[in-house]
PDB file of C-alpha atoms in Angstrom:
ATOM      1  CA  MET V1278      -7.643  35.604  30.909  1.00 46.00           C
ATOM      2  CA  SER V1279      -3.904  34.552  31.010  1.00 44.00           C
ATOM      3  CA  PRO V1280      -0.984  36.958  30.090  1.00 48.00           C
ATOM      4  CA  GLN V1281       0.340  36.944  26.386  1.00 46.00           C
ATOM      5  CA  GLY V1282       3.602  37.604  25.571  1.00 49.00           C
ATOM      6  CA  PRO V1283       3.791  40.814  24.029  1.00 52.00           C
ATOM      7  CA  SER V1284       5.180  41.787  20.303  1.00 53.00           C
ATOM      8  CA  CYS V1285       6.404  44.837  19.965  1.00 59.00           C
ATOM      9  CA  PHE V1286       8.471  47.183  17.973  1.00 51.00           C
ATOM     10  CA  LEU V1287       8.912  51.212  18.006  1.00 49.00           C
ATOM     11  CA  GLN V1288       6.800  53.062  15.208  1.00 48.00           C
ATOM     12  CA  GLU V1289       8.881  55.333  12.806  1.00 42.00           C
ATOM     13  CA  SER V1290       9.068  59.081  13.664  1.00 38.00           C
ATOM     14  CA  ASP V1291       6.183  61.004  12.457  1.00 39.00           C
ATOM     15  CA  GLN V1292       6.075  61.823   8.884  1.00 39.00           C
ATOM     16  CA  VAL V1293       6.352  65.567   8.154  1.00 38.00           C
ATOM     17  CA  MET V1294       5.332  66.755   4.995  1.00 39.00           C
ATOM     18  CA  GLY V1295       8.095  67.774   2.895  1.00 39.00           C
ATOM     19  CA  LYS V1296      10.891  65.868   5.077  1.00 44.00           C
ATOM     20  CA  ARG V1297      10.456  62.077   3.676  1.00 46.00           C
ATOM     21  CA  ARG V1298      12.419  59.649   5.420  1.00 53.00           C
ATOM     22  CA  GLU V1299      12.600  56.688   2.790  1.00 66.00           C
ATOM     23  CA  PRO V1300      12.105  56.485  -1.001  1.00 82.00           C
ATOM     24  CA  ARG V1301       8.339  56.575  -2.439  1.00 86.00           C
ATOM     25  CA  LYS V1302       6.742  54.643  -5.555  1.00 90.00           C
ATOM     26  CA  GLU V1303       4.731  57.226  -7.527  1.00 92.00           C
ATOM     27  CA  ILE V1304       1.631  55.172  -8.252  1.00 93.00           C
ATOM     28  CA  ARG V1305      -2.070  55.557  -8.919  1.00 94.00           C
ATOM     29  CA  VAL V1306      -4.211  52.728  -7.866  1.00 95.00           C
ATOM     30  CA  PRO V1307      -7.835  52.574  -6.697  1.00 95.00           C
ATOM     31  CA  VAL V1308      -8.539  52.257  -2.773  1.00 96.00           C
ATOM     32  CA  ARG V1309     -11.051  52.721  -0.402  1.00 95.00           C
ATOM     33  CA  ILE V1310     -10.640  54.923   2.851  1.00 95.00           C
ATOM     34  CA  PHE V1311     -12.983  54.793   5.982  1.00 93.00           C
ATOM     35  CA  GLY V1312     -12.972  56.346   9.096  1.00 91.00           C
ATOM     36  CA  THR V1313     -14.515  59.195  11.095  1.00 89.00           C
ATOM     37  CA  ASP V1314     -13.957  63.080   9.685  1.00 88.00           C
ATOM     38  CA  SER V1315     -13.143  65.959  12.117  1.00 87.00           C
ATOM     39  CA  SER V1316     -17.067  66.531  12.814  1.00 88.00           C
ATOM     40  CA  GLY V1317     -17.417  63.432  14.039  1.00 86.00           C
ATOM     41  CA  GLN V1318     -19.320  61.597  11.028  1.00 89.00           C
ATOM     42  CA  ILE V1319     -18.371  58.070   9.687  1.00 90.00           C
ATOM     43  CA  PHE V1320     -17.046  58.094   6.046  1.00 93.00           C
ATOM     44  CA  SER V1321     -15.814  55.864   3.342  1.00 93.00           C
ATOM     45  CA  GLU V1322     -14.821  57.123  -0.062  1.00 95.00           C
ATOM     46  CA  LYS V1323     -13.166  55.424  -3.256  1.00 96.00           C
ATOM     47  CA  VAL V1324      -9.880  57.352  -3.857  1.00 95.00           C
ATOM     48  CA  PHE V1325      -6.679  56.810  -5.281  1.00 96.00           C
ATOM     49  CA  THR V1326      -3.154  56.539  -4.313  1.00 94.00           C
ATOM     50  CA  VAL V1327      -0.519  59.145  -5.481  1.00 93.00           C
ATOM     51  CA  ASN V1328       2.555  57.827  -4.048  1.00 93.00           C
ATOM     52  CA  VAL V1329       3.415  54.704  -1.690  1.00 93.00           C
ATOM     53  CA  SER V1330       6.384  53.798   0.502  1.00 88.00           C
ATOM     54  CA  GLN V1331       7.127  50.822   2.782  1.00 84.00           C
ATOM     55  CA  GLN V1332       5.811  52.862   5.746  1.00 84.00           C
ATOM     56  CA  GLY V1333       3.236  55.094   4.249  1.00 90.00           C
ATOM     57  CA  ALA V1334       1.001  56.788   1.337  1.00 93.00           C
ATOM     58  CA  GLU V1335      -0.443  59.887   0.071  1.00 93.00           C
ATOM     59  CA  LEU V1336      -3.826  59.688  -0.887  1.00 95.00           C
ATOM     60  CA  GLY V1337      -5.648  61.863  -3.426  1.00 93.00           C
ATOM     61  CA  GLY V1338      -9.342  62.702  -4.382  1.00 94.00           C
ATOM     62  CA  VAL V1339     -10.212  62.581  -0.846  1.00 94.00           C
ATOM     63  CA  GLN V1340     -13.345  64.960   0.461  1.00 93.00           C
ATOM     64  CA  ALA V1341     -13.569  63.831   3.975  1.00 92.00           C
ATOM     65  CA  GLN V1342     -11.515  65.884   6.680  1.00 90.00           C
ATOM     66  CA  PRO V1343     -10.388  63.589   9.125  1.00 91.00           C
ATOM     67  CA  LYS V1344      -8.054  65.161  12.002  1.00 89.00           C
ATOM     68  CA  VAL V1345      -4.144  64.929  12.377  1.00 89.00           C
ATOM     69  CA  ASP V1346      -3.580  61.363  14.354  1.00 87.00           C
ATOM     70  CA  GLU V1347      -6.768  59.916  13.501  1.00 88.00           C
ATOM     71  CA  ILE V1348      -6.910  56.273  12.851  1.00 90.00           C
ATOM     72  CA  VAL V1349      -8.288  55.522   9.444  1.00 92.00           C
ATOM     73  CA  GLY V1350      -8.685  52.028   7.448  1.00 92.00           C
ATOM     74  CA  VAL V1351      -7.552  51.611   3.784  1.00 94.00           C
ATOM     75  CA  THR V1352      -8.611  48.927   1.606  1.00 94.00           C
ATOM     76  CA  TYR V1353      -6.918  47.534  -1.509  1.00 94.00           C
ATOM     77  CA  GLY V1354      -8.345  45.120  -3.416  1.00 92.00           C
ATOM     78  CA  ALA V1355      -9.629  42.290  -0.792  1.00 90.00           C
ATOM     79  CA  THR V1356      -6.845  43.477   1.762  1.00 90.00           C
ATOM     80  CA  LYS V1357      -7.177  46.372   4.271  1.00 90.00           C
ATOM     81  CA  ALA V1358      -4.553  47.915   6.906  1.00 90.00           C
ATOM     82  CA  GLN V1359      -4.937  50.636   9.596  1.00 90.00           C
ATOM     83  CA  PHE V1360      -3.160  53.986   8.889  1.00 91.00           C
ATOM     84  CA  ARG V1361      -2.617  57.071  10.807  1.00 90.00           C
ATOM     85  CA  VAL V1362      -3.379  60.406   9.404  1.00 91.00           C
ATOM     86  CA  LYS V1363      -0.052  62.405   9.574  1.00 89.00           C
ATOM     87  CA  TRP V1364      -1.414  65.601   7.397  1.00 90.00           C
ATOM     88  CA  VAL V1365      -4.281  66.791   5.627  1.00 91.00           C
ATOM     89  CA  GLY V1366      -4.215  69.254   2.609  1.00 87.00           C
ATOM     90  CA  PRO V1367      -5.972  72.225   3.477  1.00 84.00           C
ATOM     91  CA  SER V1368      -9.054  73.628   1.574  1.00 84.00           C
ATOM     92  CA  GLY V1369      -8.235  75.815  -1.145  1.00 83.00           C
ATOM     93  CA  THR V1370      -5.025  74.907  -1.888  1.00 84.00           C
ATOM     94  CA  ALA V1371      -2.968  72.526  -4.270  1.00 82.00           C
ATOM     95  CA  SER V1372      -2.855  69.806  -1.859  1.00 84.00           C
ATOM     96  CA  ALA V1373      -6.587  69.897  -1.213  1.00 89.00           C
ATOM     97  CA  GLY V1374      -8.205  66.495  -1.128  1.00 91.00           C
ATOM     98  CA  ARG V1375      -4.674  64.795  -0.116  1.00 92.00           C
ATOM     99  CA  LEU V1376      -4.126  62.932   2.699  1.00 93.00           C
ATOM    100  CA  GLY V1377      -0.440  61.717   4.409  1.00 92.00           C
ATOM    101  CA  LEU V1378      -0.846  58.525   6.125  1.00 92.00           C
ATOM    102  CA  LEU V1379       1.571  56.318   8.106  1.00 89.00           C
ATOM    103  CA  ASN V1380       0.889  52.344   7.971  1.00 88.00           C
ATOM    104  CA  LEU V1381       0.553  51.027  11.205  1.00 86.00           C
ATOM    105  CA  SER V1382       1.324  47.557  10.141  1.00 81.00           C
ATOM    106  CA  PRO V1383       3.588  47.565   7.255  1.00 80.00           C
ATOM    107  CA  GLU V1384       4.719  44.081   7.883  1.00 76.00           C
ATOM    108  CA  LYS V1385       1.459  42.778   6.917  1.00 79.00           C
ATOM    109  CA  GLY V1386       1.967  43.553   2.995  1.00 82.00           C
ATOM    110  CA  LEU V1387      -1.012  45.519   2.010  1.00 90.00           C
ATOM    111  CA  TRP V1388      -0.085  46.334  -1.595  1.00 92.00           C
ATOM    112  CA  ASP V1389       0.779  43.687  -4.212  1.00 91.00           C
ATOM    113  CA  PHE V1390       3.350  45.844  -6.219  1.00 89.00           C
ATOM    114  CA  PRO V1391       7.150  46.118  -5.336  1.00 89.00           C
ATOM    115  CA  LEU V1392       8.210  49.074  -3.218  1.00 85.00           C
ATOM    116  CA  PRO V1393      11.284  50.943  -3.275  1.00 81.00           C
ATOM    117  CA  PRO V1394      13.546  49.476   0.053  1.00 72.00           C
ATOM    118  CA  PRO V1395      13.917  51.981   2.851  1.00 60.00           C
ATOM    119  CA  SER V1396      17.043  54.327   2.959  1.00 52.00           C
ATOM    120  CA  PHE V1397      18.927  54.959   6.179  1.00 44.00           C
ATOM    121  CA  ASP V1398      18.186  58.152   7.666  1.00 41.00           C
ATOM    122  CA  THR V1399      20.149  59.253  10.698  1.00 38.00           C
ATOM    123  CA  SER V1400      17.308  61.925  11.918  1.00 38.00           C
ATOM    124  CA  VAL V1401      14.841  58.858  12.544  1.00 38.00           C
ATOM    125  CA  ARG V1402      17.338  58.212  15.843  1.00 38.00           C
ATOM    126  CA  ASP V1403      17.172  61.592  16.793  1.00 40.00           C
ATOM    127  CA  ALA V1404      13.604  62.044  16.222  1.00 39.00           C
ATOM    128  CA  ARG V1405      12.520  58.598  18.182  1.00 39.00           C
ATOM    129  CA  ASP V1406      14.858  60.000  21.083  1.00 39.00           C
ATOM    130  CA  ARG V1407      12.894  63.567  21.321  1.00 40.00           C
ATOM    131  CA  ARG V1408       9.575  61.851  21.379  1.00 45.00           C
ATOM    132  CA  ALA V1409       8.125  62.411  25.153  1.00 55.00           C
ATOM    133  CA  ASN V1410       5.743  59.030  24.843  1.00 66.00           C
ATOM    134  CA  PRO V1411       7.185  56.968  22.526  1.00 64.00           C
ATOM    135  CA  ARG V1412       4.391  54.898  20.697  1.00 72.00           C
ATOM    136  CA  LEU V1413       5.222  51.056  20.236  1.00 81.00           C
ATOM    137  CA  LYS V1414       3.453  48.702  18.078  1.00 79.00           C
ATOM    138  CA  CYS V1415       2.382  45.662  20.834  1.00 81.00           C
ATOM    139  CA  THR V1416       0.070  43.245  21.116  1.00 85.00           C
ATOM    140  CA  ASN V1417      -0.907  43.034  24.496  1.00 90.00           C
ATOM    141  CA  SER V1418      -3.759  41.272  26.026  1.00 93.00           C
ATOM    142  CA  VAL V1419      -6.582  43.834  27.438  1.00 95.00           C
ATOM    143  CA  GLU V1420      -9.658  44.006  29.357  1.00 95.00           C
ATOM    144  CA  VAL V1421     -12.136  46.902  29.140  1.00 95.00           C
ATOM    145  CA  TYR V1422     -14.775  47.827  31.064  1.00 93.00           C
ATOM    146  CA  PRO V1423     -17.028  50.379  29.819  1.00 90.00           C
ATOM    147  CA  THR V1424     -18.790  52.441  32.308  1.00 84.00           C
ATOM    148  CA  GLY V1425     -21.982  50.594  33.216  1.00 80.00           C
ATOM    149  CA  ALA V1426     -21.145  47.471  31.601  1.00 80.00           C
ATOM    150  CA  ALA V1427     -21.642  43.828  33.361  1.00 78.00           C
ATOM    151  CA  ALA V1428     -19.062  42.161  31.554  1.00 86.00           C
ATOM    152  CA  PRO V1429     -15.670  43.191  30.122  1.00 91.00           C
ATOM    153  CA  ILE V1430     -14.605  43.290  26.341  1.00 93.00           C
ATOM    154  CA  ARG V1431     -11.543  41.576  25.551  1.00 93.00           C
ATOM    155  CA  SER V1432      -9.376  42.923  23.281  1.00 93.00           C
ATOM    156  CA  ARG V1433      -5.372  43.506  22.397  1.00 91.00           C
ATOM    157  CA  THR V1434      -3.276  46.608  21.794  1.00 91.00           C
ATOM    158  CA  SER V1435      -1.830  47.140  18.404  1.00 86.00           C
ATOM    159  CA  ASP V1436       0.127  50.094  19.632  1.00 87.00           C
ATOM    160  CA  LEU V1437       0.739  51.369  23.125  1.00 90.00           C
ATOM    161  CA  SER V1438       2.575  54.162  25.051  1.00 90.00           C
ATOM    162  CA  LEU V1439       2.683  55.909  28.435  1.00 91.00           C
ATOM    163  CA  GLY V1440      -0.167  58.064  27.497  1.00 91.00           C
ATOM    164  CA  GLY V1441      -2.267  55.628  25.780  1.00 92.00           C
ATOM    165  CA  CYS V1442      -3.072  52.796  23.376  1.00 92.00           C
ATOM    166  CA  PHE V1443      -4.749  51.651  20.486  1.00 90.00           C
ATOM    167  CA  LEU V1444      -7.369  48.536  20.783  1.00 91.00           C
ATOM    168  CA  GLU V1445      -8.480  46.221  18.307  1.00 88.00           C
ATOM    169  CA  MET V1446     -12.199  46.129  18.238  1.00 86.00           C
ATOM    170  CA  PRO V1447     -14.524  45.161  15.241  1.00 80.00           C
ATOM    171  CA  ASN V1448     -17.559  46.997  16.720  1.00 84.00           C
ATOM    172  CA  PRO V1449     -15.844  49.840  18.627  1.00 88.00           C
ATOM    173  CA  LEU V1450     -16.972  51.964  21.298  1.00 90.00           C
ATOM    174  CA  PRO V1451     -18.446  55.365  20.686  1.00 89.00           C
ATOM    175  CA  LYS V1452     -15.892  58.340  20.706  1.00 89.00           C
ATOM    176  CA  GLY V1453     -15.776  59.922  24.611  1.00 91.00           C
ATOM    177  CA  THR V1454     -16.930  56.480  26.184  1.00 93.00           C
ATOM    178  CA  GLU V1455     -15.347  56.714  29.359  1.00 94.00           C
ATOM    179  CA  ILE V1456     -13.344  53.153  30.343  1.00 95.00           C
ATOM    180  CA  LYS V1457     -11.564  50.907  32.771  1.00 95.00           C
ATOM    181  CA  ILE V1458      -8.696  49.092  31.259  1.00 95.00           C
ATOM    182  CA  ALA V1459      -7.111  46.034  32.329  1.00 94.00           C
ATOM    183  CA  LEU V1460      -3.710  45.442  30.676  1.00 95.00           C
ATOM    184  CA  TRP V1461      -1.146  42.424  30.598  1.00 92.00           C
ATOM    185  CA  VAL V1462       2.422  43.674  30.681  1.00 89.00           C
ATOM    186  CA  GLN V1463       4.531  40.589  30.686  1.00 82.00           C
ATOM    187  CA  GLU V1464       3.640  38.840  34.191  1.00 85.00           C
ATOM    188  CA  PHE V1465       1.824  41.875  35.570  1.00 89.00           C
ATOM    189  CA  LYS V1466      -1.823  43.083  35.150  1.00 93.00           C
ATOM    190  CA  LEU V1467      -1.764  46.593  34.992  1.00 95.00           C
ATOM    191  CA  TRP V1468      -5.137  49.106  35.533  1.00 95.00           C
ATOM    192  CA  ALA V1469      -5.778  52.332  34.131  1.00 96.00           C
ATOM    193  CA  ASN V1470      -9.032  54.624  33.530  1.00 96.00           C
ATOM    194  CA  GLY V1471      -9.303  55.846  30.035  1.00 95.00           C
ATOM    195  CA  GLU V1472     -11.394  57.607  27.524  1.00 94.00           C
ATOM    196  CA  VAL V1473     -12.253  56.786  23.782  1.00 92.00           C
ATOM    197  CA  ILE V1474     -10.802  59.348  21.847  1.00 89.00           C
ATOM    198  CA  THR V1475     -10.942  57.819  18.340  1.00 86.00           C
ATOM    199  CA  SER V1476     -13.399  55.216  17.046  1.00 85.00           C
ATOM    200  CA  THR V1477     -12.678  53.411  13.945  1.00 81.00           C
ATOM    201  CA  PRO V1478     -15.374  51.069  12.564  1.00 77.00           C
ATOM    202  CA  GLY V1479     -13.844  47.701  11.606  1.00 75.00           C
ATOM    203  CA  PHE V1480     -10.704  48.452  13.450  1.00 80.00           C
ATOM    204  CA  GLY V1481     -10.805  49.642  17.006  1.00 86.00           C
ATOM    205  CA  ILE V1482     -10.312  52.471  19.319  1.00 89.00           C
ATOM    206  CA  GLY V1483      -7.653  55.086  20.207  1.00 89.00           C
ATOM    207  CA  VAL V1484      -7.740  55.397  24.303  1.00 93.00           C
ATOM    208  CA  LYS V1485      -6.208  58.126  26.261  1.00 93.00           C
ATOM    209  CA  PHE V1486      -5.184  56.989  29.825  1.00 95.00           C
ATOM    210  CA  THR V1487      -6.553  59.269  32.344  1.00 95.00           C
ATOM    211  CA  GLU V1488      -5.788  57.639  35.297  1.00 95.00           C
ATOM    212  CA  MET V1489      -3.024  55.267  36.682  1.00 95.00           C
ATOM    213  CA  THR V1490      -1.570  54.492  39.945  1.00 95.00           C
ATOM    214  CA  ASP V1491       2.178  55.270  40.071  1.00 94.00           C
ATOM    215  CA  GLN V1492       3.169  52.159  40.745  1.00 94.00           C
ATOM    216  CA  ASP V1493       1.597  50.707  37.593  1.00 94.00           C
ATOM    217  CA  ARG V1494       2.662  53.595  35.427  1.00 93.00           C
ATOM    218  CA  ILE V1495       6.566  52.955  36.469  1.00 92.00           C
ATOM    219  CA  LYS V1496       5.997  49.617  35.258  1.00 92.00           C
ATOM    220  CA  LEU V1497       4.425  50.472  32.211  1.00 92.00           C
ATOM    221  CA  LYS V1498       7.207  53.301  31.803  1.00 90.00           C
ATOM    222  CA  GLN V1499       9.903  50.258  32.174  1.00 89.00           C
ATOM    223  CA  PHE V1500       8.132  47.896  29.968  1.00 88.00           C
ATOM    224  CA  LEU V1501       8.358  50.693  27.055  1.00 86.00           C
ATOM    225  CA  GLU V1502      11.860  51.824  27.692  1.00 84.00           C
ATOM    226  CA  GLY V1503      12.781  48.033  27.515  1.00 79.00           C
ATOM    227  CA  MET V1504      11.326  47.684  24.355  1.00 72.00           C
ATOM    228  CA  VAL V1505      12.978  50.630  23.035  1.00 62.00           C
ATOM    229  CA  ARG V1506      16.195  49.522  23.928  1.00 55.00           C
ATOM    230  CA  ILE V1507      15.880  46.411  22.259  1.00 48.00           C
ATOM    231  CA  ARG V1508      14.658  47.727  19.018  1.00 48.00           C
ATOM    232  CA  ILE V1509      16.813  50.519  18.446  1.00 45.00           C
TER     233      ILE V1509
END
């Protein structure tokens, strides 16, 4: 498997309820959300948007309770995209049934209506600087070796950090699966042991790195720091 040149950019700082970094469009349109809830059960529901921005969305009418930082899928019309859950409205409150989501692929354009342009927020840079393990949207070639498997699964990352990554995989491995990963970073092939911590049907798996040699970790750290300097 030959190295693939990565395409990376730093993800926006985490969305915090009540501290929005960009203008939102108040609009109600039907969407479908699917993923895995906090009990590990797969769900798929027809819900609606409350508001939408360039980088995220708030949904209403959601019965499932996914965990914060879980990856979910959202379908609007014939298009779909990955989102990361940033907050979940607590049961028994006015925000029950609502989810705050961060779009992991805002450049792909999920919506067919105009959105307000993002406004400059000086706090975003500060939040980036404070992040211990910045997540970058990266496309890197990967070979996945599940425990006991005879052959690797070829995949690619959609985001990457020192602590883990998200791997695109239409038929994802179950949560809790232990894997070995060969990750192409520029001309280097890095190795890591990992564990599947999220599994989203139709999209892929979130992986936590559990073991990596000091040499490979240094190379990965240098690569990520280089991408941050380029993008900020």
